[in-house]
mmCIF file with all atom_site columns, C-alpha atoms in Angstrom:
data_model
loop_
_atom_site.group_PDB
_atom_site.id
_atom_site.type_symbol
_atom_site.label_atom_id
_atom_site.label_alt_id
_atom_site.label_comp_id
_atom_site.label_asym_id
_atom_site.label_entity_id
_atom_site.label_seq_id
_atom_site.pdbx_PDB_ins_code
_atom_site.Cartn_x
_atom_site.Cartn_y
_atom_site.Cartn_z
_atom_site.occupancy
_atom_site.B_iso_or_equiv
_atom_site.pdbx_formal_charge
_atom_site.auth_seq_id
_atom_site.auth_comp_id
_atom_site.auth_asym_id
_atom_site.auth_atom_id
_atom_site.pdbx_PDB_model_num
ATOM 1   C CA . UNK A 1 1   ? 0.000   0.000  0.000  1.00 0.00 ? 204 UNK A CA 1
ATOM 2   C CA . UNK A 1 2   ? 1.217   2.842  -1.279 1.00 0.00 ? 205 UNK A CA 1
ATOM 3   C CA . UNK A 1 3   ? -0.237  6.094  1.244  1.00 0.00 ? 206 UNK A CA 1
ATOM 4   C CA . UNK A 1 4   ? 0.470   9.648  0.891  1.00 0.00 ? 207 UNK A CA 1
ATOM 5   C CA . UNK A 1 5   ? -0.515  12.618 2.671  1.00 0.00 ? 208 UNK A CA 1
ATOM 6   C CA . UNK A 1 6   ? -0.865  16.224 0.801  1.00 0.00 ? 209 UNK A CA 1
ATOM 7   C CA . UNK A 1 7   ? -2.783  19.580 0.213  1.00 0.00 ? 210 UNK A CA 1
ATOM 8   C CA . UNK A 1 8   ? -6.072  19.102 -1.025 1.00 0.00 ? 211 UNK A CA 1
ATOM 9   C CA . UNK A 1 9   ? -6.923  20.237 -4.472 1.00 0.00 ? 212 UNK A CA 1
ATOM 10  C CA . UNK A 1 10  ? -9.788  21.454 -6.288 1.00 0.00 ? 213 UNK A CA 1
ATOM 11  C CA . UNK A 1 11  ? -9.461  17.945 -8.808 1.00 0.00 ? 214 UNK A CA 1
ATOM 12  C CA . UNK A 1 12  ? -10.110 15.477 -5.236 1.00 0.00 ? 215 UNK A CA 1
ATOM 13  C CA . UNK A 1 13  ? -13.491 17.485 -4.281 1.00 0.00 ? 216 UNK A CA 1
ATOM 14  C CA . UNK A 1 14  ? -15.551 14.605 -6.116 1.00 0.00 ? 217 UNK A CA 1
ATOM 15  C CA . UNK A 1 15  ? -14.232 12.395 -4.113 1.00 0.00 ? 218 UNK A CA 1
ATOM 16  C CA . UNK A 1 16  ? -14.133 14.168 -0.770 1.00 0.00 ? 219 UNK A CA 1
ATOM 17  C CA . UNK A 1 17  ? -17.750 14.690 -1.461 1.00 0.00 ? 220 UNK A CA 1
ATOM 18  C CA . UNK A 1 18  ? -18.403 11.124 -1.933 1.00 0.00 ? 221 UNK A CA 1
ATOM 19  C CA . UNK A 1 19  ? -17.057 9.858  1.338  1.00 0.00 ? 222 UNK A CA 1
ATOM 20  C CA . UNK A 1 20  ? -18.782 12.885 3.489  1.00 0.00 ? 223 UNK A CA 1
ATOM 21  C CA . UNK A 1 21  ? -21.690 12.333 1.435  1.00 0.00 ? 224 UNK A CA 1
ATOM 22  C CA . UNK A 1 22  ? -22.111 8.509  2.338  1.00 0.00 ? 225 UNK A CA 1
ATOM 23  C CA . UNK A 1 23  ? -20.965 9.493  5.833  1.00 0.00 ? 226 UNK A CA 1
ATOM 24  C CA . UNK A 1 24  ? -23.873 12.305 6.145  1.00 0.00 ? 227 UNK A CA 1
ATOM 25  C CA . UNK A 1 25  ? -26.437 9.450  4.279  1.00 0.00 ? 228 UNK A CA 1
ATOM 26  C CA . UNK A 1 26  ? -25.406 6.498  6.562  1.00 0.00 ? 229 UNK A CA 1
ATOM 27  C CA . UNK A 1 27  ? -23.311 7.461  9.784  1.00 0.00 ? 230 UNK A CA 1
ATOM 28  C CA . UNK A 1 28  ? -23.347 9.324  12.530 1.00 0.00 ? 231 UNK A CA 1
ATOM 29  C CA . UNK A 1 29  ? -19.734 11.517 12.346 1.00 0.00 ? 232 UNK A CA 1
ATOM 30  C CA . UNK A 1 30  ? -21.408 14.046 10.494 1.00 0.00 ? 233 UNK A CA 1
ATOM 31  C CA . UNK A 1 31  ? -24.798 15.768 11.950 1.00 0.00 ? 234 UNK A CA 1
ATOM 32  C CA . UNK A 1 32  ? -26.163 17.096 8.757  1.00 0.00 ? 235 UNK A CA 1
ATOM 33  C CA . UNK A 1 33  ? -28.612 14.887 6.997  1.00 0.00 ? 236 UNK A CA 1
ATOM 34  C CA . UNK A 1 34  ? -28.703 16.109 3.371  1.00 0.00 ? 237 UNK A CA 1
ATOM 35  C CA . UNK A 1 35  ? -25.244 15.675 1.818  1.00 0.00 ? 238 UNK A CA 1
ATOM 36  C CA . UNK A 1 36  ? -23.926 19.164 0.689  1.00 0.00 ? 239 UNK A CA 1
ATOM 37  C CA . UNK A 1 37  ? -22.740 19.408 -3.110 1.00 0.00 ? 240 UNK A CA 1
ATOM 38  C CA . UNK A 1 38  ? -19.371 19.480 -4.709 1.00 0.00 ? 241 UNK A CA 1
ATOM 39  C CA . UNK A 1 39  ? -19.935 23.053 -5.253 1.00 0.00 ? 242 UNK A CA 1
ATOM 40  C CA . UNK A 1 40  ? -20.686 23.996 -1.530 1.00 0.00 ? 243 UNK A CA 1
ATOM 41  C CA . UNK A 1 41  ? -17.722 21.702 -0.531 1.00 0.00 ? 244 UNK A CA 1
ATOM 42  C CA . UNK A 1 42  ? -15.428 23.667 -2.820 1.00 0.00 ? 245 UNK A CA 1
ATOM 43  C CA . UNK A 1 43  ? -16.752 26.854 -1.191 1.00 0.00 ? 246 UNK A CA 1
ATOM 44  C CA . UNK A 1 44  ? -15.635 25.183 2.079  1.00 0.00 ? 247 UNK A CA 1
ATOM 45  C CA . UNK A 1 45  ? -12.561 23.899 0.837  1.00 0.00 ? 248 UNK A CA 1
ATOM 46  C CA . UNK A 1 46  ? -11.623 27.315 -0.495 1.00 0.00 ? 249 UNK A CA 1
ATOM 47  C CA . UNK A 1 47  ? -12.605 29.022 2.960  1.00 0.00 ? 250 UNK A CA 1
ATOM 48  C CA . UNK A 1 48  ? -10.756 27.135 5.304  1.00 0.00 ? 251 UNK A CA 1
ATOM 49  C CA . UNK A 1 49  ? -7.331  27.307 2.655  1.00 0.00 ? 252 UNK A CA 1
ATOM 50  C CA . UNK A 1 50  ? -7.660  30.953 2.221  1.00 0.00 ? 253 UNK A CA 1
ATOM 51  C CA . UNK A 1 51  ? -7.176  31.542 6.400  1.00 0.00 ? 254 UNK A CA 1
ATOM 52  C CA . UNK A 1 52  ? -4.416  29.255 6.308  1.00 0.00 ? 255 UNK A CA 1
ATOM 53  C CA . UNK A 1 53  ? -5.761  26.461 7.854  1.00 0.00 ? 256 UNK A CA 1
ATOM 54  C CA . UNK A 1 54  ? -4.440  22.816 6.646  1.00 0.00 ? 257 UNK A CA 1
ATOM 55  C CA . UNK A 1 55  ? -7.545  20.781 4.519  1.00 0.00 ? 258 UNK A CA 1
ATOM 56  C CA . UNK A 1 56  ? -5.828  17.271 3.635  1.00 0.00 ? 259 UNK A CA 1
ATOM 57  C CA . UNK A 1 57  ? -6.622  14.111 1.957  1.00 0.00 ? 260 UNK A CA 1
ATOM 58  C CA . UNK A 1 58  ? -4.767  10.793 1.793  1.00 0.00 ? 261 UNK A CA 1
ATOM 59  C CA . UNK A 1 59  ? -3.937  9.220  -1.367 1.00 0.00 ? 262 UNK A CA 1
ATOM 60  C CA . UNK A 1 60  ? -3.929  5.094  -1.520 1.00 0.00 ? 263 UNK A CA 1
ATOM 61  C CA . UNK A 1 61  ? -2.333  3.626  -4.161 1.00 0.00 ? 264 UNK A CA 1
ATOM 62  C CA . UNK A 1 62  ? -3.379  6.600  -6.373 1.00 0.00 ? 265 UNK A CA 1
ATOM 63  C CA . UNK A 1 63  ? -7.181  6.917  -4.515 1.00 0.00 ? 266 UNK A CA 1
ATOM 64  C CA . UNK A 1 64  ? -8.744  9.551  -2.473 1.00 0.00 ? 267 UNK A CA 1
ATOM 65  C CA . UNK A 1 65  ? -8.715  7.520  0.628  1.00 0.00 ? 268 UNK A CA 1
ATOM 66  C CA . UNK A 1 66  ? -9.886  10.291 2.911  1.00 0.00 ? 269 UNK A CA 1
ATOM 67  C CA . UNK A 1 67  ? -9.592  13.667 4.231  1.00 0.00 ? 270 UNK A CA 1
ATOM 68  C CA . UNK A 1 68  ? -8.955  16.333 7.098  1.00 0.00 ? 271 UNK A CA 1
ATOM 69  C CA . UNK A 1 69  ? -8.852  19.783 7.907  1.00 0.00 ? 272 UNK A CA 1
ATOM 70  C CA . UNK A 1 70  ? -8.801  22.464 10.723 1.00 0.00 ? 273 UNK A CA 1
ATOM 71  C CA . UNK A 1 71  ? -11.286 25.215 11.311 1.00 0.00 ? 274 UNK A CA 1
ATOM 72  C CA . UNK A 1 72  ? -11.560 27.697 13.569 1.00 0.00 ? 275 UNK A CA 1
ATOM 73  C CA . UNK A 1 73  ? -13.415 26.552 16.729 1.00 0.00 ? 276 UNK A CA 1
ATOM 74  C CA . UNK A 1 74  ? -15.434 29.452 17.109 1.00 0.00 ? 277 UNK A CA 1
ATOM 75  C CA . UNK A 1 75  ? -15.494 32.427 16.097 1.00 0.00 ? 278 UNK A CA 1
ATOM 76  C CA . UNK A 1 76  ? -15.018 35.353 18.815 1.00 0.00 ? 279 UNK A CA 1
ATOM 77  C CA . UNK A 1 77  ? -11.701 36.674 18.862 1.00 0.00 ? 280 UNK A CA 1
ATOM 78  C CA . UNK A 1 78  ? -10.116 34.983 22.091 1.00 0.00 ? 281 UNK A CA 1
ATOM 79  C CA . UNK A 1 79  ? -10.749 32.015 20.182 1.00 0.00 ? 282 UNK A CA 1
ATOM 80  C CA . UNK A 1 80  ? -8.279  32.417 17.957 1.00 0.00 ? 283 UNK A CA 1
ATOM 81  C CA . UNK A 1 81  ? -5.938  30.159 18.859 1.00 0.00 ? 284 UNK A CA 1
ATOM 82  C CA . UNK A 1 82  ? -8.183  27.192 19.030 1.00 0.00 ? 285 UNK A CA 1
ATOM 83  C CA . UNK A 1 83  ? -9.037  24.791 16.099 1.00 0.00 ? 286 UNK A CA 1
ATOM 84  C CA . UNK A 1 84  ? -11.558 22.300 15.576 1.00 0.00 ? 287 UNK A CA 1
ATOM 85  C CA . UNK A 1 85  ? -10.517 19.356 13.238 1.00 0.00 ? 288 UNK A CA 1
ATOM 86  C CA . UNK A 1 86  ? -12.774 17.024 10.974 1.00 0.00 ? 289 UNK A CA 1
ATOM 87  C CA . UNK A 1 87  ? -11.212 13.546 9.941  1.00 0.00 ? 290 UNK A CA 1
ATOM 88  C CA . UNK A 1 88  ? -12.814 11.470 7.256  1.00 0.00 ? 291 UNK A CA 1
ATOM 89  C CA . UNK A 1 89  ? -11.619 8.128  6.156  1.00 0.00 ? 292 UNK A CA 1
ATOM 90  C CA . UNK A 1 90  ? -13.753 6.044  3.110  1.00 0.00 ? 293 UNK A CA 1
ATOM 91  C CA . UNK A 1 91  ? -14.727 2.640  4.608  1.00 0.00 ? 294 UNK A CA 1
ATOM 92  C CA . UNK A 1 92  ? -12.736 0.706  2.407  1.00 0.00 ? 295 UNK A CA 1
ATOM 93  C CA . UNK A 1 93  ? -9.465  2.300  3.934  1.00 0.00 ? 296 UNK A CA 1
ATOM 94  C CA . UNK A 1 94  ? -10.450 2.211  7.408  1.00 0.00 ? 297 UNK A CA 1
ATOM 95  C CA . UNK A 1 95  ? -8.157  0.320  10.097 1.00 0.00 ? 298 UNK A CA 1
ATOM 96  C CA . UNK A 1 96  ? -5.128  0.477  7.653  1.00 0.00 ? 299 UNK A CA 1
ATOM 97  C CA . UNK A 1 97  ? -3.375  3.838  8.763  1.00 0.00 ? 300 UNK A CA 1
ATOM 98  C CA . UNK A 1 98  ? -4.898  6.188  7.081  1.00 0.00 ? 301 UNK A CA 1
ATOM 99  C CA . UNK A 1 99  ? -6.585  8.246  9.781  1.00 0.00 ? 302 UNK A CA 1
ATOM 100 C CA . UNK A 1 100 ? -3.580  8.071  11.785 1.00 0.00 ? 303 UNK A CA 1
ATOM 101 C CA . UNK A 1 101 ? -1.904  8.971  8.961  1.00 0.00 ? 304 UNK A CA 1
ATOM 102 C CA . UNK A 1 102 ? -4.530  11.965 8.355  1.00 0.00 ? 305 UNK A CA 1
ATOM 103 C CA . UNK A 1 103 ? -4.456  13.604 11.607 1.00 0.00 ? 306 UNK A CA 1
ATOM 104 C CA . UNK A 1 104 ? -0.630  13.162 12.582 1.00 0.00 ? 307 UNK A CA 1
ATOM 105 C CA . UNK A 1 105 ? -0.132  15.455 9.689  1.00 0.00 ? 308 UNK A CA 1
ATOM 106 C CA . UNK A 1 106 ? -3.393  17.502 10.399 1.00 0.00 ? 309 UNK A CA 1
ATOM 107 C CA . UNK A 1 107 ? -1.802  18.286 13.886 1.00 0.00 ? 310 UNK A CA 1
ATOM 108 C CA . UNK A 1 108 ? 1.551   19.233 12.259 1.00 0.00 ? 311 UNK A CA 1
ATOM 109 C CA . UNK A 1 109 ? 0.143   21.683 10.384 1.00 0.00 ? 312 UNK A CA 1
ATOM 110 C CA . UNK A 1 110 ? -1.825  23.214 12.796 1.00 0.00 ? 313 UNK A CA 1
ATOM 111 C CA . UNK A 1 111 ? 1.518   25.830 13.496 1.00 0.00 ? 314 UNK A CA 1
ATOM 112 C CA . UNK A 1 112 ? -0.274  28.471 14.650 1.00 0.00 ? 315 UNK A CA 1
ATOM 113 C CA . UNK A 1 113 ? -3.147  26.832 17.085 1.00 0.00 ? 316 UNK A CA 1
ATOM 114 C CA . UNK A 1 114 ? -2.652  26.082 21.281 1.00 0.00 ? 317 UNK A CA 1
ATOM 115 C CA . UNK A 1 115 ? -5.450  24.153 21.353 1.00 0.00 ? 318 UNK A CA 1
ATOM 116 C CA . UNK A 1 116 ? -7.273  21.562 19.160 1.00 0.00 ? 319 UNK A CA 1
ATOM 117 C CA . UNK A 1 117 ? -10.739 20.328 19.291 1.00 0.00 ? 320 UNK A CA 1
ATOM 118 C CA . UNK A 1 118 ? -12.344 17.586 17.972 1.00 0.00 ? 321 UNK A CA 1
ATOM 119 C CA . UNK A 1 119 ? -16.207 17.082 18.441 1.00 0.00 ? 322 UNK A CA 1
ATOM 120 C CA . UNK A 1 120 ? -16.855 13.343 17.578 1.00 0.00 ? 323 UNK A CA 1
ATOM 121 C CA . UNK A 1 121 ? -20.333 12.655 16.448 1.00 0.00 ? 324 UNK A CA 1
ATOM 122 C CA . UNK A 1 122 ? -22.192 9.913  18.502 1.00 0.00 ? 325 UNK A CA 1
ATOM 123 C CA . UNK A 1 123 ? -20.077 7.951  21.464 1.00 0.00 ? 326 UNK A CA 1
ATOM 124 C CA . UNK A 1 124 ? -20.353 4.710  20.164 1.00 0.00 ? 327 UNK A CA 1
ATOM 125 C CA . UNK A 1 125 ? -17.917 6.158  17.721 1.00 0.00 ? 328 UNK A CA 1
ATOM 126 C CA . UNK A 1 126 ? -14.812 4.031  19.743 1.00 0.00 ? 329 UNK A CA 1
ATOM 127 C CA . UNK A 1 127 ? -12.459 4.223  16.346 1.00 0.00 ? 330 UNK A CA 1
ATOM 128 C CA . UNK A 1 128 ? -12.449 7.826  16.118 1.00 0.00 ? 331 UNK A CA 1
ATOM 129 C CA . UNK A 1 129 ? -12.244 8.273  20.071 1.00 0.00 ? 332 UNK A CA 1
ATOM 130 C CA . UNK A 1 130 ? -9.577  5.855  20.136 1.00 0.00 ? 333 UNK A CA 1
ATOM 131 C CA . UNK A 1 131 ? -7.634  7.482  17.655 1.00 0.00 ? 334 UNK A CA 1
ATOM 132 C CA . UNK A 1 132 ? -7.548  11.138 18.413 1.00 0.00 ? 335 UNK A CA 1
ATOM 133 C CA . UNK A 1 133 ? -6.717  9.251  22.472 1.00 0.00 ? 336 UNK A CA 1
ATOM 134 C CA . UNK A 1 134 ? -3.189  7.477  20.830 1.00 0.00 ? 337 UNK A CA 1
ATOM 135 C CA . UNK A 1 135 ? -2.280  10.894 19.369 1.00 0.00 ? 338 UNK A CA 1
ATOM 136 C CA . UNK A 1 136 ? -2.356  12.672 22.607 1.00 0.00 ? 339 UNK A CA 1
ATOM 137 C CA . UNK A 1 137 ? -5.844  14.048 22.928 1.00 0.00 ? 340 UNK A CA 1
ATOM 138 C CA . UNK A 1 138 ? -7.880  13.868 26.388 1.00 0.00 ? 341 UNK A CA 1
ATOM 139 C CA . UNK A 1 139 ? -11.500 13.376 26.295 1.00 0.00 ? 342 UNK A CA 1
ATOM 140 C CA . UNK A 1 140 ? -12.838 16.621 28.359 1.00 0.00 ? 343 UNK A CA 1
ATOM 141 C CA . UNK A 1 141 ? -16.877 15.765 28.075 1.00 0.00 ? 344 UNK A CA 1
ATOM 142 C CA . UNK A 1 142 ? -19.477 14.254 26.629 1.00 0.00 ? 345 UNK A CA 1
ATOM 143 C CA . UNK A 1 143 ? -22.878 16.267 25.558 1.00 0.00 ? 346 UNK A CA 1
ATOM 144 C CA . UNK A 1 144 ? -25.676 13.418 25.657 1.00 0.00 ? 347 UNK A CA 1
ATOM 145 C CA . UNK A 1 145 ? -28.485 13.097 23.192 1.00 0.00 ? 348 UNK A CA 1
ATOM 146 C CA . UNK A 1 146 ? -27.720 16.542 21.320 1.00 0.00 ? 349 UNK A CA 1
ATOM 147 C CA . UNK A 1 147 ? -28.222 15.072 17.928 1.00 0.00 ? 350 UNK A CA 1
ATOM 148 C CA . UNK A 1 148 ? -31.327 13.328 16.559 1.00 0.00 ? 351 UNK A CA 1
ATOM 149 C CA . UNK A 1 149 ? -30.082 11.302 13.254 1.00 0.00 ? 352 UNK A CA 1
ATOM 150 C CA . UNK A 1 150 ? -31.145 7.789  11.905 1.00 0.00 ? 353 UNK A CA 1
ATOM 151 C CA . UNK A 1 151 ? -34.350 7.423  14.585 1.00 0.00 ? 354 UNK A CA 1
ATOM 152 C CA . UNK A 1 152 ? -31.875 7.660  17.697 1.00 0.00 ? 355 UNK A CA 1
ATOM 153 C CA . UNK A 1 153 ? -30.363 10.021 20.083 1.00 0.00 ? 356 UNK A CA 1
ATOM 154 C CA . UNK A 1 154 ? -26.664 11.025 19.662 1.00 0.00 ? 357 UNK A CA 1
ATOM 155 C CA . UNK A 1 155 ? -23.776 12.196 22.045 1.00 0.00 ? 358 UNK A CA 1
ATOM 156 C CA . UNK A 1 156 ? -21.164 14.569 21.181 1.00 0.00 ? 359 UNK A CA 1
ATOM 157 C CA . UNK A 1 157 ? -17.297 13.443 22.880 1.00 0.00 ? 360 UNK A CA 1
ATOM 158 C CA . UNK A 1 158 ? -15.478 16.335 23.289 1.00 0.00 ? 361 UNK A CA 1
ATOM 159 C CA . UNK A 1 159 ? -11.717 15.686 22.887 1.00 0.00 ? 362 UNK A CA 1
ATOM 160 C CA . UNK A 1 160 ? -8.623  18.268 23.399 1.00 0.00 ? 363 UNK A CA 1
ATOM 161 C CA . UNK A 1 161 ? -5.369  18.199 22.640 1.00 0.00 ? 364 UNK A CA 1
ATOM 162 C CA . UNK A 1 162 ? -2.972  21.033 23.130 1.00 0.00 ? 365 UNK A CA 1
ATOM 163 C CA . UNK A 1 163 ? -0.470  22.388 20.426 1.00 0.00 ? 366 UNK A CA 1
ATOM 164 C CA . UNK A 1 164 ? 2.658   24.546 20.243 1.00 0.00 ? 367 UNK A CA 1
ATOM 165 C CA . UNK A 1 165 ? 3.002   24.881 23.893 1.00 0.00 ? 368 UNK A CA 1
ATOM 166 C CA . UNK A 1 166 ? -0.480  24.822 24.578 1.00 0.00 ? 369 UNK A CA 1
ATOM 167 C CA . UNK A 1 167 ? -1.347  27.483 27.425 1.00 0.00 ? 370 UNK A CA 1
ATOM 168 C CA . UNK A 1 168 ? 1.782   27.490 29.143 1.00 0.00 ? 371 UNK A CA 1
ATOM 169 C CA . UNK A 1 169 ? 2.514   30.872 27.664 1.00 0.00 ? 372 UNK A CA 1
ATOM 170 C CA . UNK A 1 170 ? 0.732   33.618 25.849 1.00 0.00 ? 373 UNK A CA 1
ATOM 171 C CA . UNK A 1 171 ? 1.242   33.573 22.171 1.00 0.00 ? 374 UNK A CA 1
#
């Protein structure tokens, strides 16, 4: 297996689409419930690339195998050195490296941040929890049943992991 790790381009948004779309049509990562378009997944591409924020995707033996990116957390100004990261893996490469692969170099590029979030849709999600635990996040809470998606209640696990020195400076 052949796995690389790079900038995302404008020519992989058909099939970043594809995996988020099956992900918002059959899982519970994702709370939307209509999958957005190639078009409005460009205009988030573009958005999160133009305030220098990393958006990734891992190439398998020439195939979009997934994808990741940083965003701001929220938006007020003392927030501004927070992120919030979405990882993405198609099922077919899952368990193989890839979303190690993904957010090891998500976290890298994340040169500016102290602090990064990651908001895990739905508990039973042990993968994902698992693997943002082996690369040095902490699970800080858990928001019960704030998402209703595929006739059940969802959590929310709130994981941190702190960057560049974290807050044991200012910036």
């Amino acid at each position: 297996m052949s796995l690389s790790i790079r900038d995302g381009l404008s020519a992989d948004l058909r099939g970043i689409q594809a995996i988020y779309a099956r992900e918002v049509l059959h899982g519970c990562a994702s709370f939307e419930e209509i999958p957005p378009s190639i078009e409005d997944m460009r205009v988030r591409m573009d958005d999160i690339q133009a305030q220098g924020f990393p958006y990734l995707v891992a190439v398998v033996d020439g195939a979009l195998a997934g994808f990741a990116y940083a965003n701001r957390y929220r938006f007020r100004p003392a927030y501004r050195y927070t992120l919030e990261n979405a990882i993405y893996v198609d099922p077919s490469h899952r368990r193989c490296g890839v979303g190690r692969a993904l957010l090891g170099a998500l976290i890298d590029g994340c040169t500016d941040a102290r602090q990064l979030i990651s908001v895990i849709g739905d508990s039973a999600n042990e993968a994902s929890i698992q693997l943002h635990q082996s690369l040095g996040f902490s699970h800080v809470g858990t928001l019960n049943s704030v998402g209703f998606k595929h006739g059940r209640w969802l959590d929310s696990v709130l994981m941190q992991r702190p960057l560049n020195g974290g807050d044991t400076h200012p910036p």
